[in-house]
């Protein structure tokens, strides 16, 4: 049972335009969500996070939107740059549930973003 | 502040051997989580340690074990290696004092190849 899903394996965008990456989740206990950027054979790099008490969080070119009723979050990158080309993972955690939730991020399968010059 | 470090970066072993991987968290972070990344299964949670105690464990066989030291450094061990254990092993550290929402920061990973 995949509790976090990224249904688009890849996304291609022109430099300067907006990139929108999507993520859906099924576990209503998830209350903290994160986006990571990853290059092959390297560890994920943290980009931005959002708590379930918010519906939007911004950090520079990155904005994350959370729609709890739809169990959906999205990452907007504006403007997109060629250096943004990488695999993007969304992750979720039940931060306040304790027990079998301690330290356990559940990841989506990732979306390959390619930004063309 | 230095990031999460992992050693070694690359490792080649043969079936049946055992391996120990090391992780040093960001200074001040007391929680360390371990993950396995494979092309077929993606990023899967192995276990989490906090203050030298394993608080959570993922769905992996008992051949996978770990520990945490008083300085928060952590090691994971895989015994009786199988071909399917070939993967990128990642550790992540976070503040995580008393639970709650804290961000995990990842190390560069250890690439294990089992021949």
Coordinates of N, CA and C in Angstrom, one line a residue:
Chain A
X1 N 0.9 -1.2 0.0 CA 0.0 0.0 0.0 C 0.9 1.2 0.0
X2 N 0.9 2.0 -1.1 CA 1.7 3.1 -1.2 C 1.0 4.3 -0.6
X3 N 1.4 4.8 0.5 CA 0.7 5.9 1.2 C 1.0 7.3 0.7
X4 N 2.1 7.4 -0.1 CA 2.5 8.7 -0.7 C 2.8 8.4 -2.2
X5 N 2.1 9.1 -3.0 CA 2.2 8.9 -4.5 C 2.5 10.1 -5.2
X6 N 3.5 10.0 -6.1 CA 3.8 11.0 -7.1 C 3.5 10.4 -8.5
X7 N 2.4 10.8 -9.0 CA 1.8 10.1 -10.2 C 2.5 10.4 -11.5
X8 N 3.3 11.5 -11.5 CA 4.0 11.9 -12.7 C 5.5 11.5 -12.6
X9 N 5.9 10.5 -13.3 CA 7.3 10.1 -13.3 C 8.3 11.2 -13.7
X10 N 7.8 12.0 -14.7 CA 8.7 13.0 -15.2 C 7.9 14.3 -15.6
X11 N 8.7 15.4 -15.6 CA 8.1 16.7 -16.0 C 9.2 17.5 -16.7
X12 N 8.8 18.1 -17.9 CA 9.8 18.8 -18.6 C 9.2 20.3 -18.7
X13 N 10.1 21.3 -18.4 CA 9.7 22.7 -18.4 C 10.7 23.5 -19.0
X14 N 10.3 24.6 -19.6 CA 11.2 25.6 -20.2 C 11.8 26.5 -19.1
X15 N 13.0 26.9 -19.2 CA 13.7 27.8 -18.3 C 12.8 29.1 -18.2
X16 N 12.6 29.6 -16.9 CA 11.9 30.8 -16.7 C 10.4 30.5 -16.4
X17 N 9.9 29.4 -16.8 CA 8.5 29.1 -16.6 C 8.3 28.4 -15.2
X18 N 7.1 28.2 -14.9 CA 6.7 27.5 -13.6 C 6.8 26.0 -13.7
X19 N 7.4 25.4 -12.7 CA 7.3 23.9 -12.5 C 6.3 23.6 -11.4
X20 N 5.4 22.7 -11.7 CA 4.5 22.3 -10.6 C 4.6 20.8 -10.5
X21 N 5.0 20.4 -9.3 CA 5.1 18.9 -9.0 C 4.1 18.5 -8.0
X22 N 3.4 17.4 -8.2 CA 2.3 17.0 -7.4 C 2.5 15.8 -6.6
X23 N 1.8 15.7 -5.5 CA 1.9 14.5 -4.6 C 0.6 14.3 -3.9
X24 N 0.2 13.1 -3.8 CA -1.0 12.7 -3.1 C -0.7 11.7 -1.9
X25 N -1.5 11.8 -0.9 CA -1.3 10.8 0.2 C -2.6 10.3 0.7
X26 N -2.5 9.1 1.4 CA -3.7 8.5 1.8 C -3.9 8.4 3.3
X27 N -2.8 8.5 4.0 CA -2.8 8.4 5.5 C -3.2 9.7 6.1
X28 N -4.3 9.8 6.7 CA -4.8 11.0 7.4 C -4.0 11.4 8.6
X29 N -3.2 10.5 9.1 CA -2.4 10.8 10.3 C -1.1 11.6 9.9
X30 N -0.8 11.7 8.7 CA 0.4 12.5 8.3 C 0.1 14.0 8.6
X31 N 1.0 14.6 9.3 CA 0.8 16.0 9.7 C 2.0 16.9 9.4
X32 N 3.0 16.4 8.7 CA 4.2 17.2 8.3 C 4.6 16.7 7.0
X33 N 4.9 17.6 6.0 CA 5.2 17.2 4.7 C 6.5 17.9 4.2
X34 N 7.3 17.2 3.5 CA 8.6 17.8 3.0 C 8.8 17.5 1.6
X35 N 9.6 18.4 0.9 CA 10.0 18.2 -0.4 C 11.6 18.1 -0.4
X36 N 12.1 17.1 -1.1 CA 13.5 17.0 -1.3 C 13.9 16.9 -2.7
X37 N 15.1 17.4 -3.0 CA 15.7 17.3 -4.3 C 16.8 16.3 -4.3
X38 N 17.0 15.5 -5.3 CA 18.0 14.5 -5.3 C 18.7 14.3 -6.6
X39 N 20.0 14.2 -6.5 CA 20.8 13.8 -7.7 C 21.2 12.3 -7.5
X40 N 21.4 11.6 -8.6 CA 21.8 10.2 -8.5 C 23.0 10.0 -7.6
X41 N 23.0 8.9 -6.8 CA 24.1 8.5 -6.0 C 24.4 9.6 -4.9
X42 N 23.5 10.5 -4.6 CA 23.7 11.5 -3.6 C 22.5 11.4 -2.6
X43 N 22.7 12.0 -1.4 CA 21.6 12.0 -0.5 C 20.6 13.1 -0.9
X44 N 19.3 13.0 -0.5 CA 18.3 14.0 -0.8 C 18.7 15.3 -0.1
X45 N 18.4 16.4 -0.7 CA 18.6 17.8 -0.2 C 17.3 18.4 0.2
X46 N 17.1 18.8 1.4 CA 15.8 19.4 1.9 C 15.6 20.7 1.2
X47 N 14.3 20.9 0.7 CA 13.9 22.1 0.0 C 13.0 22.9 0.9
X48 N 11.9 22.4 1.2 CA 10.8 23.1 1.9 C 9.9 22.2 2.6
X49 N 9.2 22.6 3.6 CA 8.3 21.8 4.4 C 7.0 22.5 4.7
X50 N 6.0 21.8 5.1 CA 4.8 22.4 5.5 C 4.1 21.6 6.6
X51 N 3.6 22.2 7.6 CA 2.8 21.6 8.6 C 1.3 21.5 8.2
X52 N 0.6 20.6 8.7 CA -0.8 20.4 8.4 C -1.7 21.5 8.9
X53 N -1.1 22.4 9.7 CA -1.9 23.5 10.2 C -1.9 24.7 9.2
X54 N -1.1 24.6 8.2 CA -1.0 25.6 7.2 C -1.4 25.1 5.8
X55 N -1.7 26.0 4.9 CA -2.0 25.5 3.6 C -1.0 26.0 2.5
X56 N -0.1 26.9 3.0 CA 0.9 27.4 2.0 C 2.2 27.7 2.8
X57 N 3.3 27.5 2.2 CA 4.6 27.9 2.7 C 5.5 28.3 1.6
X58 N 6.2 29.5 1.7 CA 7.1 30.0 0.7 C 8.5 30.1 1.2
X59 N 9.4 29.8 0.3 CA 10.8 30.1 0.5 C 11.5 30.4 -0.8
X60 N 11.7 31.7 -1.0 CA 12.3 32.1 -2.3 C 11.5 31.6 -3.5
X61 N 12.1 30.9 -4.4 CA 11.4 30.5 -5.6 C 10.5 29.3 -5.4
X62 N 10.5 28.7 -4.2 CA 9.8 27.5 -3.9 C 8.6 27.8 -3.0
X63 N 7.4 27.3 -3.4 CA 6.2 27.4 -2.6 C 5.5 26.0 -2.6
X64 N 5.1 25.6 -1.4 CA 4.4 24.4 -1.2 C 3.0 24.7 -0.8
X65 N 2.0 24.0 -1.5 CA 0.6 24.2 -1.1 C 0.1 22.8 -0.6
X66 N -0.7 22.9 0.4 CA -1.3 21.7 1.0 C -2.8 21.8 1.0
X67 N -3.5 20.8 0.4 CA -5.0 20.7 0.4 C -5.3 19.5 1.2
X68 N -5.6 19.7 2.5 CA -5.8 18.5 3.4 C -7.1 17.7 3.0
X69 N -8.1 18.4 2.6 CA -9.4 17.7 2.3 C -9.2 16.8 1.1
X70 N -8.3 17.2 0.2 CA -8.0 16.4 -1.0 C -6.8 15.5 -0.8
X71 N -6.2 15.6 0.4 CA -4.9 14.9 0.7 C -3.9 15.1 -0.5
X72 N -3.7 16.3 -0.8 CA -2.8 16.6 -2.0 C -1.9 17.8 -1.6
X73 N -0.7 17.7 -2.1 CA 0.2 18.8 -2.0 C 1.0 19.0 -3.3
X74 N 1.4 20.2 -3.5 CA 2.2 20.5 -4.7 C 3.3 21.5 -4.4
X75 N 4.4 21.3 -5.2 CA 5.5 22.2 -5.1 C 5.6 23.0 -6.4
X76 N 5.6 24.4 -6.2 CA 5.8 25.3 -7.3 C 7.2 25.9 -7.3
X77 N 7.8 25.9 -8.4 CA 9.1 26.5 -8.6 C 9.0 27.6 -9.6
X78 N 9.3 28.8 -9.2 CA 9.1 29.9 -10.1 C 10.2 31.0 -9.9
X79 N 11.0 31.4 -10.9 CA 11.1 30.8 -12.2 C 11.9 29.5 -12.2
X80 N 11.7 28.6 -13.0 CA 12.5 27.4 -13.1 C 13.9 27.7 -13.8
X81 N 14.9 27.0 -13.3 CA 16.2 27.2 -13.8 C 16.8 25.8 -14.2
X82 N 17.7 25.8 -15.1 CA 18.3 24.5 -15.5 C 19.0 23.7 -14.3
X83 N 19.5 24.5 -13.4 CA 20.1 23.8 -12.2 C 19.0 23.2 -11.3
X84 N 17.7 23.4 -11.6 CA 16.7 22.7 -10.8 C 16.5 21.3 -11.3
X85 N 17.1 20.9 -12.4 CA 16.9 19.6 -13.0 C 17.4 18.5 -12.0
X86 N 16.5 17.7 -11.6 CA 16.9 16.6 -10.6 C 15.6 15.8 -10.4
X87 N 15.7 14.8 -9.4 CA 14.6 14.1 -9.0 C 14.0 14.7 -7.8
X88 N 12.7 14.9 -7.7 CA 12.1 15.6 -6.6 C 11.2 14.5 -5.9
X89 N 11.4 14.4 -4.6 CA 10.6 13.5 -3.7 C 9.8 14.3 -2.8
X90 N 8.5 13.9 -2.6 CA 7.7 14.4 -1.5 C 7.8 13.3 -0.4
X91 N 7.7 13.8 0.8 CA 7.7 12.8 2.0 C 6.8 13.3 3.0
X92 N 6.3 12.4 3.8 CA 5.3 12.7 4.9 C 5.6 12.0 6.1
X93 N 5.2 12.5 7.2 CA 5.5 11.9 8.5 C 4.3 12.2 9.5
X94 N 4.0 11.3 10.4 CA 3.1 11.6 11.5 C 3.9 12.1 12.6
X95 N 4.2 13.3 12.6 CA 5.2 13.9 13.6 C 4.8 13.8 15.0
X96 N 3.5 13.8 15.3 CA 3.0 13.9 16.7 C 2.4 12.6 17.1
X97 N 2.5 11.5 16.3 CA 1.8 10.3 16.7 C 2.7 9.4 17.6
X98 N 4.0 9.6 17.6 CA 4.9 8.7 18.4 C 4.9 7.3 17.9
X99 N 5.4 6.4 18.7 CA 5.3 5.0 18.5 C 5.9 4.6 17.1
X100 N 5.2 4.0 16.3 CA 5.7 3.5 15.0 C 5.9 4.6 14.0
X101 N 5.7 5.8 14.4 CA 5.9 7.0 13.5 C 7.2 7.7 13.7
X102 N 7.9 7.4 14.8 CA 9.1 8.1 15.2 C 10.1 8.0 14.0
X103 N 10.5 9.2 13.6 CA 11.6 9.3 12.6 C 11.4 8.7 11.3
X104 N 10.1 8.3 11.0 CA 9.8 7.6 9.8 C 9.2 8.4 8.7
X105 N 10.0 8.9 7.7 CA 9.5 9.5 6.6 C 9.0 8.5 5.6
X106 N 7.8 8.7 5.0 CA 7.3 7.9 3.9 C 7.4 8.7 2.6
X107 N 8.1 8.1 1.7 CA 8.4 8.9 0.4 C 7.6 8.5 -0.7
X108 N 7.3 9.4 -1.6 CA 6.8 9.1 -2.9 C 7.9 8.5 -3.8
X109 N 7.5 8.1 -5.0 CA 8.4 7.4 -5.9 C 9.3 8.4 -6.7
X110 N 9.0 9.7 -6.6 CA 9.9 10.7 -7.2 C 9.4 11.2 -8.6
X111 N 9.7 12.4 -8.9 CA 9.4 13.0 -10.2 C 10.7 13.5 -10.8
X112 N 11.0 13.1 -12.0 CA 12.2 13.7 -12.6 C 11.9 15.0 -13.3
X113 N 12.5 16.1 -12.8 CA 12.2 17.4 -13.4 C 13.4 17.7 -14.4
X114 N 13.1 18.1 -15.6 CA 14.1 18.6 -16.5 C 13.7 20.0 -17.0
X115 N 14.6 20.9 -16.7 CA 14.4 22.3 -17.1 C 15.3 22.6 -18.3
X116 N 14.7 22.9 -19.4 CA 15.4 23.2 -20.7 C 15.8 24.6 -20.8
X117 N 17.1 24.9 -21.2 CA 17.5 26.3 -21.4 C 16.7 27.0 -22.5
Chain B
X1 N 27.9 25.1 10.0 CA 27.7 23.8 10.7 C 27.9 22.7 9.7
X2 N 28.7 21.7 10.1 CA 28.9 20.6 9.2 C 27.6 19.7 9.0
X3 N 27.5 19.1 7.8 CA 26.3 18.3 7.5 C 26.5 16.9 8.0
X4 N 25.5 16.1 7.6 CA 25.6 14.7 8.0 C 26.7 14.0 7.2
X5 N 27.5 13.2 7.8 CA 28.5 12.5 7.1 C 28.3 11.0 7.2
X6 N 28.7 10.3 6.2 CA 28.5 8.9 6.1 C 29.8 8.3 5.6
X7 N 30.3 7.2 6.2 CA 31.4 6.4 5.8 C 31.2 5.0 5.8
X8 N 31.7 4.2 4.9 CA 32.4 4.7 3.7 C 31.4 5.2 2.6
X9 N 31.8 5.8 1.6 CA 30.9 6.2 0.5 C 30.6 5.0 -0.4
X10 N 31.5 4.1 -0.6 CA 31.3 3.0 -1.5 C 31.9 1.8 -0.9
X11 N 31.2 0.7 -1.1 CA 31.6 -0.6 -0.5 C 31.2 -1.7 -1.4
X12 N 32.1 -2.7 -1.6 CA 31.8 -3.9 -2.4 C 32.0 -5.1 -1.5
X13 N 31.0 -5.9 -1.4 CA 31.1 -7.1 -0.5 C 30.6 -8.3 -1.4
X14 N 30.8 -9.5 -0.8 CA 30.3 -10.7 -1.5 C 29.2 -11.3 -0.6
X15 N 28.4 -12.1 -1.2 CA 27.2 -12.7 -0.5 C 27.7 -13.5 0.7
X16 N 27.0 -13.4 1.8 CA 27.3 -14.1 3.0 C 28.2 -13.2 4.0
X17 N 28.8 -12.2 3.5 CA 29.6 -11.3 4.4 C 28.7 -10.4 5.2
X18 N 29.3 -9.7 6.1 CA 28.6 -8.7 6.8 C 29.2 -7.3 6.6
X19 N 28.5 -6.3 6.9 CA 29.0 -4.9 6.6 C 28.5 -4.0 7.7
X20 N 29.3 -3.0 8.0 CA 29.0 -1.9 9.0 C 29.1 -0.6 8.4
X21 N 28.1 0.2 8.4 CA 28.1 1.6 7.9 C 28.0 2.6 9.0
X22 N 28.6 3.7 8.8 CA 28.7 4.7 9.9 C 28.0 6.0 9.5
X23 N 27.4 6.7 10.5 CA 26.8 8.0 10.2 C 27.1 8.9 11.4
X24 N 27.5 10.1 11.0 CA 27.7 11.2 12.0 C 26.7 12.3 11.8
X25 N 25.8 12.5 12.7 CA 24.7 13.5 12.5 C 25.2 14.9 12.6
X26 N 24.4 15.9 12.2 CA 24.6 17.3 12.4 C 24.8 17.5 13.9
X27 N 25.8 18.4 14.3 CA 26.0 18.6 15.7 C 24.7 19.1 16.4
X28 N 24.4 18.5 17.5 CA 23.2 18.9 18.3 C 22.0 18.0 17.9
X29 N 22.0 17.3 16.8 CA 20.9 16.5 16.4 C 21.0 15.2 17.2
X30 N 19.9 14.7 17.7 CA 19.9 13.5 18.6 C 19.2 12.3 17.9
X31 N 18.4 12.6 16.8 CA 17.7 11.5 16.2 C 18.4 11.2 14.9
X32 N 18.6 9.9 14.6 CA 19.2 9.4 13.4 C 18.3 8.3 12.8
X33 N 17.9 8.6 11.5 CA 17.1 7.6 10.8 C 17.9 7.0 9.7
X34 N 17.6 5.8 9.3 CA 18.3 5.1 8.2 C 17.3 4.7 7.2
X35 N 17.7 4.8 5.9 CA 16.8 4.4 4.8 C 17.6 3.7 3.8
X36 N 16.9 2.8 3.0 CA 17.5 2.1 1.9 C 16.8 2.6 0.6
X37 N 17.6 2.9 -0.4 CA 17.1 3.3 -1.7 C 17.5 2.3 -2.7
X38 N 16.5 1.7 -3.4 CA 16.7 0.8 -4.5 C 15.8 1.2 -5.7
X39 N 16.2 0.9 -6.9 CA 15.4 1.3 -8.1 C 14.0 0.8 -8.0
X40 N 13.8 -0.4 -7.4 CA 12.5 -1.0 -7.4 C 11.6 -0.6 -6.3
X41 N 12.2 -0.4 -5.1 CA 11.4 -0.1 -3.9 C 11.4 1.4 -3.5
X42 N 12.3 2.2 -4.1 CA 12.4 3.6 -3.7 C 13.1 3.7 -2.4
X43 N 12.7 4.8 -1.7 CA 13.3 5.0 -0.4 C 12.5 4.4 0.7
X44 N 13.1 3.4 1.4 CA 12.4 2.7 2.5 C 13.0 2.9 3.8
X45 N 12.2 3.1 4.8 CA 12.7 3.4 6.2 C 13.2 2.1 6.8
X46 N 14.4 2.2 7.4 CA 15.0 1.0 8.1 C 14.7 1.1 9.6
X47 N 15.2 2.1 10.3 CA 15.0 2.3 11.7 C 15.4 3.7 12.1
X48 N 15.0 4.0 13.4 CA 15.3 5.4 13.9 C 15.9 5.2 15.3
X49 N 16.9 6.0 15.7 CA 17.5 5.9 17.0 C 17.5 7.3 17.6
X50 N 17.2 7.4 18.9 CA 17.2 8.6 19.6 C 17.8 8.3 21.0
X51 N 18.8 9.1 21.4 CA 19.4 8.9 22.7 C 19.7 7.4 23.0
X52 N 20.4 6.8 22.0 CA 20.9 5.5 22.1 C 19.9 4.4 22.1
X53 N 18.6 4.7 21.8 CA 17.5 3.8 21.9 C 16.8 3.7 20.5
X54 N 16.6 2.5 20.1 CA 15.8 2.3 18.8 C 14.4 2.6 19.1
X55 N 13.8 3.6 18.5 CA 12.4 4.0 18.8 C 11.5 3.4 17.7
X56 N 12.0 3.1 16.6 CA 11.1 2.6 15.5 C 11.9 1.8 14.5
X57 N 11.2 0.8 13.9 CA 11.9 -0.1 13.0 C 11.0 -0.3 11.8
X58 N 11.5 -0.3 10.6 CA 10.8 -0.6 9.4 C 10.6 -2.1 9.2
X59 N 10.1 -2.4 8.0 CA 9.8 -3.8 7.7 C 11.0 -4.5 7.0
X60 N 12.0 -4.7 7.7 CA 13.2 -5.3 7.2 C 13.6 -6.5 8.0
X61 N 14.2 -7.5 7.5 CA 14.6 -8.7 8.3 C 15.6 -8.4 9.4
X62 N 15.7 -9.3 10.3 CA 16.6 -9.1 11.5 C 18.1 -9.0 11.1
X63 N 18.4 -9.3 9.8 CA 19.8 -9.2 9.4 C 20.2 -7.7 9.4
X64 N 19.3 -6.8 9.4 CA 19.5 -5.4 9.5 C 19.4 -4.9 10.9
X65 N 20.5 -4.4 11.4 CA 20.5 -3.9 12.8 C 21.2 -2.6 12.9
X66 N 21.1 -1.9 14.0 CA 21.8 -0.7 14.2 C 22.1 -0.4 15.6
X67 N 22.8 0.7 15.9 CA 22.9 1.2 17.2 C 23.3 2.7 17.2
X68 N 23.2 3.3 18.3 CA 23.6 4.7 18.4 C 24.4 4.9 19.7
X69 N 25.4 5.7 19.5 CA 26.3 6.0 20.6 C 26.0 7.2 21.4
X70 N 26.6 7.4 22.5 CA 26.3 8.6 23.4 C 26.5 9.9 22.7
X71 N 27.4 9.9 21.7 CA 27.6 11.2 20.9 C 26.7 11.4 19.7
X72 N 25.7 10.5 19.7 CA 24.6 10.5 18.6 C 25.1 9.8 17.3
X73 N 26.3 9.5 17.2 CA 26.8 8.8 16.0 C 26.1 7.5 15.9
X74 N 25.8 7.0 14.7 CA 25.1 5.8 14.6 C 25.8 4.8 13.6
X75 N 25.6 3.6 13.8 CA 26.1 2.6 12.8 C 24.9 1.6 12.5
X76 N 24.9 1.1 11.2 CA 24.0 0.1 10.9 C 24.8 -1.1 10.4
X77 N 24.3 -2.3 10.7 CA 25.0 -3.5 10.3 C 24.1 -4.4 9.5
X78 N 24.6 -5.0 8.5 CA 23.9 -6.0 7.7 C 24.7 -7.3 7.7
X79 N 24.1 -8.3 8.2 CA 24.8 -9.6 8.3 C 24.3 -10.5 7.1
X80 N 25.1 -11.5 6.8 CA 24.8 -12.5 5.8 C 24.2 -11.8 4.6
X81 N 25.0 -11.0 3.9 CA 24.6 -10.2 2.8 C 24.0 -11.0 1.7
X82 N 23.0 -10.5 1.1 CA 22.3 -11.1 -0.1 C 22.5 -10.1 -1.3
X83 N 22.3 -10.6 -2.5 CA 22.4 -9.8 -3.7 C 21.4 -8.6 -3.6
X84 N 20.2 -8.9 -3.1 CA 19.2 -7.9 -3.0 C 19.5 -6.7 -2.0
X85 N 20.6 -6.9 -1.3 CA 20.9 -5.8 -0.3 C 21.7 -4.7 -1.0
X86 N 22.1 -4.9 -2.3 CA 22.7 -3.9 -3.0 C 21.8 -2.6 -3.1
X87 N 22.3 -1.5 -2.6 CA 21.5 -0.3 -2.5 C 22.3 0.9 -2.1
X88 N 21.6 2.0 -2.1 CA 22.2 3.2 -1.5 C 21.6 3.3 -0.1
X89 N 22.5 3.4 0.9 CA 22.0 3.5 2.3 C 22.2 4.9 2.8
X90 N 21.1 5.5 3.2 CA 21.1 6.9 3.6 C 20.8 7.0 5.1
X91 N 21.5 7.9 5.7 CA 21.1 8.3 7.1 C 20.7 9.7 7.1
X92 N 19.8 10.0 8.0 CA 19.3 11.4 8.2 C 19.3 11.7 9.6
X93 N 19.6 13.0 10.0 CA 19.5 13.4 11.3 C 18.5 14.5 11.5
X94 N 18.0 14.6 12.7 CA 17.0 15.7 13.0 C 17.1 16.1 14.5
X95 N 16.6 17.2 14.8 CA 16.6 17.7 16.2 C 15.7 16.8 17.1
X96 N 14.4 16.6 16.7 CA 13.5 15.7 17.2 C 13.5 15.5 18.7
X97 N 13.7 16.5 19.5 CA 13.6 16.4 20.9 C 12.1 16.4 21.3
X98 N 11.7 15.3 22.0 CA 10.3 15.2 22.4 C 9.3 15.1 21.3
X99 N 9.7 14.6 20.2 CA 8.8 14.4 19.1 C 8.4 15.7 18.4
X100 N 7.4 15.7 17.6 CA 7.0 16.9 16.9 C 7.6 17.0 15.5
X101 N 7.2 18.0 14.8 CA 7.7 18.1 13.4 C 9.0 18.7 13.2
X102 N 10.0 17.9 12.9 CA 11.3 18.4 12.6 C 11.8 17.9 11.3
X103 N 12.6 18.6 10.6 CA 13.1 18.2 9.3 C 14.3 17.3 9.5
X104 N 14.3 16.3 8.6 CA 15.4 15.4 8.5 C 16.4 15.8 7.4
X105 N 17.7 15.8 7.8 CA 18.7 16.2 6.8 C 19.6 15.0 6.5
X106 N 19.8 14.8 5.2 CA 20.4 13.5 4.8 C 21.9 13.7 4.5
X107 N 22.6 12.6 4.8 CA 24.0 12.5 4.4 C 24.1 12.1 2.9
X108 N 25.3 11.9 2.4 CA 25.5 11.6 1.0 C 25.2 10.1 0.6
X109 N 25.2 9.3 1.6 CA 24.8 7.9 1.4 C 26.1 7.0 1.3
X110 N 25.9 5.7 1.5 CA 26.9 4.7 1.2 C 26.3 3.8 0.1
X111 N 27.0 3.7 -1.0 CA 26.6 2.8 -2.0 C 27.2 1.4 -1.8
X112 N 26.3 0.4 -1.5 CA 26.8 -1.0 -1.2 C 26.4 -1.8 -2.4
X113 N 27.5 -2.5 -2.9 CA 27.3 -3.5 -3.9 C 27.6 -4.9 -3.4
X114 N 26.7 -5.8 -3.6 CA 26.9 -7.2 -3.1 C 27.1 -8.1 -4.3
X115 N 28.2 -8.8 -4.4 CA 28.5 -9.6 -5.6 C 28.3 -11.1 -5.3

